Coordinates of C-alpha atoms in Angstrom, one line a residue:
M1 CA -11.3 -0.5 -14.2
R2 CA -8.6 2.1 -14.3
T3 CA -5.7 -0.4 -14.0
L4 CA -7.0 -2.2 -17.1
I5 CA -7.3 1.0 -19.0
L6 CA -3.5 1.4 -18.3
A7 CA -3.1 -1.5 -20.7
S8 CA -4.1 0.6 -23.6
S9 CA -1.6 3.4 -22.7
L10 CA 1.3 1.0 -22.6
A11 CA 3.2 -0.1 -25.7
L12 CA 4.5 -3.4 -24.8
V13 CA 6.8 -6.0 -26.2
G14 CA 5.5 -9.3 -27.5
G15 CA 7.1 -12.6 -28.0
A16 CA 7.3 -16.0 -26.4
T17 CA 7.9 -16.4 -22.7
V18 CA 11.6 -17.2 -22.4
A19 CA 11.3 -19.8 -19.6
P20 CA 8.7 -21.1 -17.1
P21 CA 8.3 -18.6 -14.2
T22 CA 9.8 -19.4 -10.9
P23 CA 8.5 -18.3 -7.5
I24 CA 9.9 -15.0 -6.1
N25 CA 9.9 -16.4 -2.5
A26 CA 11.7 -19.2 -0.7
P27 CA 10.6 -21.4 2.2
I28 CA 11.3 -20.2 5.7
R29 CA 14.5 -21.6 7.3
A30 CA 15.5 -22.3 10.9
D31 CA 18.0 -19.4 10.6
S32 CA 15.6 -17.0 8.8
V33 CA 15.4 -13.5 10.4
A34 CA 11.8 -13.0 11.4
L35 CA 10.1 -9.7 10.7
S36 CA 7.5 -8.7 13.2
Q37 CA 3.9 -7.6 12.4
E38 CA 3.7 -5.7 15.6
M39 CA 3.9 -1.9 15.4
D40 CA 6.2 -0.6 18.2
F41 CA 5.3 3.1 17.9
E42 CA 5.4 5.9 20.4
G43 CA 4.4 9.6 20.6
D44 CA 2.8 11.1 17.6
V45 CA 2.8 8.8 14.5
L46 CA 1.9 9.2 10.9
V47 CA 0.7 6.2 8.9
L48 CA 0.4 6.8 5.2
A49 CA -1.5 5.0 2.4
F50 CA -0.4 5.6 -1.2
S51 CA -3.0 4.9 -3.9
G52 CA -2.4 3.5 -7.3
G53 CA -2.4 5.4 -10.6
G54 CA 0.8 4.8 -12.4
A55 CA 3.4 7.7 -12.6
R56 CA 0.6 10.1 -11.6
A57 CA 0.4 8.4 -8.2
A58 CA 4.1 8.0 -7.8
A59 CA 4.7 11.7 -8.4
F60 CA 1.8 12.9 -6.2
S61 CA 3.0 10.7 -3.3
L62 CA 6.5 11.9 -3.7
G63 CA 5.2 15.5 -3.3
A64 CA 3.3 14.4 -0.2
L65 CA 6.5 13.1 1.4
Q66 CA 8.4 16.3 0.4
G67 CA 5.6 18.3 2.0
L68 CA 5.9 16.4 5.2
R69 CA 9.7 16.9 5.1
D70 CA 9.2 20.7 4.7
T71 CA 6.6 21.0 7.5
Q72 CA 7.9 21.2 11.0
D73 CA 6.3 20.8 14.4
T74 CA 6.6 23.3 17.2
D75 CA 10.0 21.7 18.1
G76 CA 11.4 22.3 14.6
R77 CA 11.2 18.6 13.8
P78 CA 10.1 17.6 10.3
L79 CA 6.8 15.8 10.2
L80 CA 8.4 13.3 7.9
E81 CA 10.2 11.9 10.9
R82 CA 6.8 10.9 12.3
V83 CA 6.1 8.6 9.4
R84 CA 6.4 5.0 10.6
L85 CA 4.4 3.0 8.2
I86 CA 3.3 3.2 4.5
S87 CA 0.8 0.9 2.9
S88 CA 0.7 1.2 -0.9
V89 CA -0.6 -0.2 -4.1
S90 CA 0.5 -0.1 -7.8
G91 CA 2.1 3.2 -8.8
G92 CA 2.2 4.4 -5.2
S93 CA 4.3 1.3 -4.3
I94 CA 7.3 2.5 -6.3
T95 CA 7.5 5.7 -4.3
A96 CA 6.8 4.0 -1.0
A97 CA 9.5 1.3 -1.5
Y98 CA 12.1 3.8 -2.7
F99 CA 11.5 6.0 0.4
G100 CA 11.6 3.0 2.7
Q101 CA 14.9 2.0 1.1
H102 CA 16.6 5.4 1.1
G103 CA 14.8 7.5 3.7
A104 CA 14.6 11.3 3.4
A105 CA 17.7 11.4 1.1
G106 CA 15.6 9.4 -1.5
L107 CA 13.2 12.3 -1.9
E108 CA 15.9 14.1 -3.9
T109 CA 16.9 11.1 -6.1
F110 CA 13.6 9.4 -6.9
R111 CA 12.9 11.6 -9.9
A112 CA 16.1 10.6 -11.6
A113 CA 15.8 7.0 -10.5
Y114 CA 12.2 6.6 -11.8
L115 CA 10.0 9.5 -12.7
D116 CA 12.2 11.2 -15.3
K117 CA 13.1 8.0 -17.2
D118 CA 11.4 7.0 -20.4
W119 CA 9.9 3.8 -19.0
A120 CA 8.5 2.6 -22.2
G121 CA 11.6 3.4 -24.2
E122 CA 13.9 1.7 -21.6
L123 CA 11.8 -1.4 -21.7
H124 CA 12.2 -1.6 -25.5
V125 CA 8.5 -1.6 -26.2
S126 CA 6.6 -1.6 -29.4
P127 CA 2.8 -1.0 -29.9
Y128 CA 2.7 -2.8 -33.2
S129 CA 4.0 -6.3 -32.4
P130 CA 1.7 -8.9 -34.0
L131 CA 2.8 -11.3 -31.2
N132 CA 1.1 -9.2 -28.5
W133 CA -2.3 -10.9 -28.7
A134 CA -0.7 -14.4 -28.6
A135 CA 1.4 -13.4 -25.6
A136 CA -1.7 -12.0 -23.8
S137 CA -3.5 -15.3 -24.3
R138 CA -0.7 -16.9 -22.2
G139 CA -1.5 -14.6 -19.3
G140 CA 0.1 -11.3 -20.2
V141 CA 1.8 -9.5 -23.0
N142 CA 5.0 -9.3 -21.1
D143 CA 6.9 -11.8 -19.0
E144 CA 6.6 -10.6 -15.4
R145 CA 10.4 -10.6 -15.1
L146 CA 10.7 -7.8 -17.7
L147 CA 9.2 -5.4 -15.2
A148 CA 10.8 -6.8 -12.0
D149 CA 14.3 -7.1 -13.5
W150 CA 14.1 -3.6 -14.8
L151 CA 13.0 -2.2 -11.4
D152 CA 15.7 -4.3 -9.7
R153 CA 18.4 -3.0 -11.9
E154 CA 17.3 0.6 -12.5
V155 CA 15.4 1.7 -9.4
F156 CA 16.0 -0.6 -6.4
A157 CA 19.7 -1.6 -6.8
H158 CA 19.0 -5.2 -5.9
G159 CA 17.5 -4.4 -2.5
L160 CA 15.5 -6.8 -0.5
V161 CA 12.2 -6.4 1.4
R162 CA 14.1 -6.5 4.7
D163 CA 15.6 -3.2 3.5
V164 CA 12.2 -1.5 3.7
W165 CA 11.2 -3.1 7.0
N166 CA 13.1 -1.0 9.5
E167 CA 12.2 -2.1 13.0
N168 CA 12.9 1.4 14.4
G169 CA 12.2 3.4 11.3
V170 CA 9.7 3.3 8.4
R171 CA 8.0 0.1 7.4
V172 CA 6.5 -0.3 3.9
W173 CA 3.6 -2.7 3.2
L174 CA 3.4 -3.4 -0.5
N175 CA 0.0 -4.7 -1.6
A176 CA -0.9 -7.0 -4.5
T177 CA -4.0 -9.2 -5.4
D178 CA -4.1 -13.0 -5.2
L179 CA -5.9 -13.6 -8.5
Y180 CA -7.2 -17.0 -7.7
N181 CA -8.8 -16.1 -4.3
G182 CA -9.7 -12.6 -5.1
T183 CA -8.1 -11.3 -1.9
T184 CA -5.5 -8.7 -1.1
F185 CA -2.0 -10.2 -0.7
A186 CA 0.4 -8.0 1.3
F187 CA 4.1 -8.4 1.6
T188 CA 3.9 -8.5 5.4
P189 CA 4.7 -11.2 8.0
L190 CA 1.0 -12.0 8.4
Y191 CA 0.8 -13.2 4.8
F192 CA 4.2 -14.8 4.6
D193 CA 3.6 -16.7 7.8
A194 CA 0.6 -18.2 6.0
L195 CA 2.9 -19.2 3.1
C196 CA 5.5 -20.5 5.5
S197 CA 7.9 -18.4 3.6
E198 CA 10.7 -15.9 4.3
L199 CA 9.6 -12.3 3.6
G200 CA 12.9 -10.5 4.1
S201 CA 14.8 -12.2 1.3
V202 CA 12.2 -11.3 -1.4
R203 CA 13.5 -8.6 -3.9
I204 CA 11.9 -5.2 -3.4
A205 CA 11.5 -5.2 -7.2
D206 CA 9.5 -8.4 -7.2
A207 CA 7.1 -7.1 -4.5
V208 CA 6.6 -3.8 -6.4
A209 CA 6.1 -5.6 -9.7
A210 CA 3.4 -7.8 -8.1
S211 CA 1.8 -4.6 -6.7
M212 CA 1.6 -3.0 -10.1
A213 CA 1.2 -6.1 -12.4
V214 CA -1.7 -4.9 -14.5
P215 CA -3.6 -7.9 -15.8
V216 CA -3.0 -8.8 -19.5
V217 CA -0.3 -6.2 -19.7
F218 CA 2.0 -8.2 -17.4
Q219 CA 1.9 -11.9 -16.6
P220 CA 1.1 -12.4 -12.9
V221 CA 4.0 -12.5 -10.5
L222 CA 4.5 -16.1 -9.1
A223 CA 4.8 -16.9 -5.4
A224 CA 4.5 -20.2 -3.7
P225 CA 3.3 -21.6 -0.4
Y226 CA 5.6 -24.1 1.4
P227 CA 3.3 -26.1 3.6
A228 CA 6.0 -28.7 4.5
H229 CA 7.8 -25.9 6.3
C230 CA 4.7 -24.7 8.2
T231 CA 4.2 -24.0 11.9
P232 CA 0.6 -24.2 13.2
A233 CA -1.8 -21.8 11.6
N234 CA -2.6 -18.5 13.3
V235 CA -5.4 -18.8 15.9
W236 CA -7.5 -16.1 14.2
S237 CA -7.5 -18.0 10.9
A238 CA -9.0 -21.2 12.4
S239 CA -11.5 -19.2 14.4
A240 CA -12.6 -17.1 11.4
L241 CA -13.3 -20.2 9.4
A242 CA -15.6 -21.5 12.1
D243 CA -17.3 -18.3 12.8
R244 CA -20.1 -17.5 10.4
D245 CA -20.6 -14.1 12.0
E246 CA -17.0 -13.1 11.3
Y247 CA -16.4 -10.1 9.0
A248 CA -16.4 -11.2 5.3
L249 CA -13.0 -9.7 4.7
V250 CA -11.4 -11.7 7.6
R251 CA -13.3 -14.9 6.7
R252 CA -12.4 -14.8 3.0
T253 CA -8.7 -14.2 3.9
A254 CA -8.8 -17.1 6.3
Q255 CA -10.1 -19.3 3.5
A256 CA -7.2 -18.1 1.3
F257 CA -4.7 -18.9 4.0
A258 CA -6.2 -22.4 4.5
A259 CA -5.8 -22.9 0.7
Y260 CA -2.1 -21.9 1.0
R261 CA -1.5 -24.8 3.4
D262 CA -3.3 -27.4 1.2
P263 CA -1.4 -28.4 -2.0
A264 CA -4.6 -29.9 -3.4
Q265 CA -6.2 -26.5 -3.3
Q266 CA -3.4 -24.1 -4.2
S267 CA 0.2 -24.8 -5.1
Y268 CA 1.0 -21.4 -6.4
L269 CA -0.1 -17.8 -6.0
H270 CA -0.5 -15.6 -9.1
L271 CA -0.2 -12.0 -8.0
V272 CA -1.5 -9.0 -9.9
D273 CA -2.1 -5.3 -9.4
G274 CA -3.2 -4.5 -5.8
G275 CA -5.5 -1.8 -7.1
L276 CA -7.9 -4.3 -8.5
L277 CA -9.5 -4.8 -5.0
D278 CA -8.5 -1.7 -3.1
N279 CA -6.7 1.2 -4.8
L280 CA -6.1 3.0 -1.6
G281 CA -4.0 0.4 0.2
L282 CA -6.2 0.2 3.3
T283 CA -7.2 -3.5 3.2
S284 CA -4.0 -4.9 4.7
L285 CA -4.2 -2.3 7.5
T286 CA -7.8 -3.3 8.2
L287 CA -6.9 -7.0 8.2
A288 CA -3.9 -6.4 10.6
R289 CA -6.3 -4.8 13.1
E290 CA -9.1 -7.2 12.7
T291 CA -6.9 -10.3 13.2
A292 CA -4.8 -8.9 16.1
G293 CA -6.8 -10.4 18.8
T294 CA -6.1 -7.7 21.4
P295 CA -7.6 -4.3 22.2
Y296 CA -4.4 -2.6 21.0
G297 CA -3.0 -4.8 18.2
P298 CA -1.3 -4.7 15.9
L299 CA 0.3 -2.1 18.2
S300 CA 2.7 -3.8 20.6
P301 CA 1.9 -3.8 24.3
R302 CA 4.7 -1.2 24.8
A303 CA 3.2 1.0 22.0
A304 CA -0.2 0.7 23.6
V305 CA 0.9 3.0 26.4
R306 CA 3.5 5.0 24.6
V307 CA 1.6 6.2 21.5
D308 CA -0.3 9.5 21.9
R309 CA -1.7 10.2 18.5
M310 CA -2.0 8.3 15.2
I311 CA -2.9 10.0 12.0
F312 CA -3.8 7.8 9.1
L313 CA -3.4 9.8 5.9
V314 CA -4.4 8.5 2.5
I315 CA -2.6 10.1 -0.5
N316 CA -5.1 9.5 -3.3
A317 CA -4.2 10.2 -6.9
E318 CA -7.5 9.0 -8.3
K319 CA -8.4 10.5 -11.6
V320 CA -11.1 13.2 -11.9
R321 CA -14.1 12.6 -14.1
S322 CA -14.4 15.0 -17.1
S323 CA -17.2 14.6 -19.6
A324 CA -20.1 16.5 -21.2
W325 CA -22.5 13.7 -22.1
Q326 CA -24.3 14.1 -18.8
L327 CA -25.5 17.4 -20.1
S328 CA -27.1 15.9 -23.2
P329 CA -30.4 13.9 -23.4
E330 CA -28.6 11.5 -25.8
G331 CA -26.2 10.5 -23.0
P332 CA -22.9 8.6 -23.5
N333 CA -21.8 6.7 -26.5
G334 CA -20.3 3.2 -26.2
V335 CA -16.8 4.3 -25.3
Q336 CA -18.0 6.8 -22.8
V337 CA -20.2 4.1 -21.1
V338 CA -17.1 1.9 -20.7
D339 CA -15.1 4.8 -19.3
A340 CA -17.9 5.6 -16.8
L341 CA -18.2 2.0 -15.8
S342 CA -14.4 1.9 -15.2
D343 CA -14.7 4.9 -12.9
I344 CA -17.5 3.3 -10.9
I345 CA -15.7 0.0 -10.6
I346 CA -12.6 1.5 -9.1
E347 CA -14.2 4.3 -7.1
S348 CA -16.9 2.3 -5.4
P349 CA -14.6 -0.1 -3.5
N350 CA -12.4 2.8 -2.7
R351 CA -15.3 4.6 -0.9
S352 CA -16.2 1.4 0.9
A353 CA -12.6 0.7 2.0
Y354 CA -12.2 4.3 3.3
D355 CA -15.5 4.3 5.1
S356 CA -14.9 0.9 6.7
F357 CA -11.4 2.0 7.8
R358 CA -12.8 5.2 9.3
M359 CA -15.1 3.1 11.5
L360 CA -12.3 0.7 12.4
V361 CA -10.1 3.6 13.5
A362 CA -12.8 5.0 15.8
D363 CA -13.3 1.5 17.3
W364 CA -9.6 1.0 17.7
E365 CA -9.2 4.3 19.5
R366 CA -12.1 3.4 21.9
D367 CA -10.7 -0.1 22.6
L368 CA -7.2 1.2 23.2
R369 CA -8.4 3.9 25.5
A370 CA -10.4 1.4 27.5
Y371 CA -7.4 -1.0 27.7
R372 CA -5.1 1.8 28.9
C373 CA -7.5 3.0 31.5
G374 CA -7.9 -0.6 32.8
L375 CA -4.2 -1.0 33.5
S376 CA -2.7 -0.8 37.0
R377 CA -0.1 1.8 37.7
E378 CA 2.5 -1.0 38.0
E379 CA 1.6 -2.3 34.6
V380 CA 1.9 1.2 33.1
R381 CA 5.2 1.7 34.7
R382 CA 6.5 -1.6 33.5
L383 CA 5.5 -0.9 29.9
R384 CA 6.1 2.8 29.8
G385 CA 9.0 3.2 32.2
D386 CA 7.4 5.9 34.4
L387 CA 4.2 7.6 35.1
V388 CA 5.3 11.2 34.2
G389 CA 2.6 12.9 32.1
W390 CA 0.5 9.7 32.0
D391 CA -3.1 10.2 31.1
C392 CA -4.8 6.9 30.1
A393 CA -7.5 8.7 28.1
D394 CA -5.1 10.9 26.2
V395 CA -4.8 8.9 23.0
H396 CA -6.3 9.9 19.7
F397 CA -6.6 8.4 16.2
D398 CA -7.7 10.2 13.1
L399 CA -8.1 9.4 9.4
D400 CA -8.0 12.0 6.5
M401 CA -7.2 12.1 2.8
V402 CA -5.3 14.3 0.4
S403 CA -6.7 14.1 -3.1
F404 CA -7.2 16.2 -6.2
S405 CA -10.6 17.2 -4.9
D406 CA -8.8 19.4 -2.3
F407 CA -7.8 21.9 -5.0
D408 CA -9.5 24.6 -7.0
A409 CA -11.3 23.6 -10.2
A410 CA -8.5 24.4 -12.6
T411 CA -5.8 22.6 -10.6
R412 CA -8.2 19.7 -10.0
E413 CA -8.9 19.4 -13.8
Q414 CA -5.1 19.6 -14.6
L415 CA -4.1 16.9 -12.1
G416 CA -7.1 14.7 -12.5
Q417 CA -6.7 14.4 -16.3
T418 CA -3.1 13.2 -16.1
P419 CA -3.3 9.8 -17.8
T420 CA -2.7 6.5 -15.9
R421 CA 0.6 5.6 -17.5
V422 CA 4.0 4.5 -16.3
T423 CA 5.5 7.7 -17.7
V424 CA 4.1 11.2 -17.8
T425 CA 5.6 14.4 -19.1
R426 CA 8.1 16.4 -17.0
E427 CA 5.5 19.2 -16.8
Q428 CA 2.9 16.8 -15.4
T429 CA 5.4 15.4 -13.0
D430 CA 6.3 18.9 -11.7
A431 CA 2.6 19.8 -11.2
L432 CA 1.8 16.5 -9.4
I433 CA 4.8 16.8 -7.0
A434 CA 3.9 20.4 -6.2
A435 CA 0.3 19.5 -5.6
G436 CA 1.2 16.6 -3.3
A437 CA 3.4 18.9 -1.2
R438 CA 0.7 21.6 -1.1
G439 CA -2.1 19.2 -0.3
V440 CA -0.2 17.8 2.7
R441 CA 0.8 21.3 4.0
E442 CA -2.9 22.4 3.8
N443 CA -4.4 19.3 5.2
P444 CA -6.2 20.0 8.6
A445 CA -4.9 16.8 10.2
V446 CA -1.3 17.5 9.3
Q447 CA -1.7 21.1 10.4
A448 CA -3.0 20.0 13.8
L449 CA -0.1 17.6 14.2
A450 CA 2.4 20.4 13.3
R451 CA 0.9 22.6 16.1
R452 CA 1.4 20.0 18.8

């Protein structure tokens, strides 16, 4: 798949692992500051999902944020202020985390902090090391700390996950893959409750490194469950394990969570690139909704009557196919077959995740509307504060996508053929940022929100 092709574009340092890896997370403590999974939103809200795709995705998603900053609603308010949650994978996670840490001001400094740096050069890489294959046989050419420590020092200034989890601002969900269970692992309270671990004290750099840890290129990022510190498991988890009719995604995640609490099954988590399972970053959002247990969750009860419109916007930097073998009766050669298969492997789960999330959004809107219209006036007043302008049925959810396919053929070809690398040229970065901003400005869902 595309994330594995990234391995061939990186020139990476070999050598022996300097020390046994240590978990990036710690057990939960009595004085730990709990982070809430609930979404306490109100009014018109934007929820973004940033795809993977190396620096191509990082630059395209930066452009999308700049486009929202430069697009105003009828009150003159930038639409960027409506962004309350970003779920991201791989290359998109770098932009998401930086924005979560720095806010709108970070849109002017991200290029210097990450995009305009010579990643490969600063990591002192060499494509010719004879030790690379031996290192790969141990789980990855590079020790996972090489990536995380560089990000911690050069990009995130030693920030912690609590810094991108603003209760009244933007929250960032960074998504990786649990290699053993084959399930999404998100840096959110839902998953860290299952580990009996403290989320807020994890370094941003470690979470981003896990989200973009391309297998074989980087050793998996190590996390640990702490069952001795556990509270009882979530009700949904036990219920899902017993219900054979439960959604496969929910049931499989419940099985993973059960393994986290049983040292005989799993003492460590080995986290790799989140794009292996879902390169759009939608799975953790789906799971949050499916496990909420209420008609409105993971919205809070207060948000259930205060939110008016939620727009879920996927910023998809997926590459565009470009070949000529389909015009020939001879068909593809061996290399072209492998390339085509990689496209299929990554695009197929993306389509499934997007289509499934579209159905979920429609069902969520229906359930929330029914819940709101079933409330008494007293309950609405208690949660909302007053009944001024209250219309129980006036709540709308929508899902849309900004991708390279939105542009003319020449632009689509230019953007879509940008390689999946951790560094691209300045000219490619310029084009991707400009396209992300334009794609957002021209998106129908964004335009409708701006007119409200």
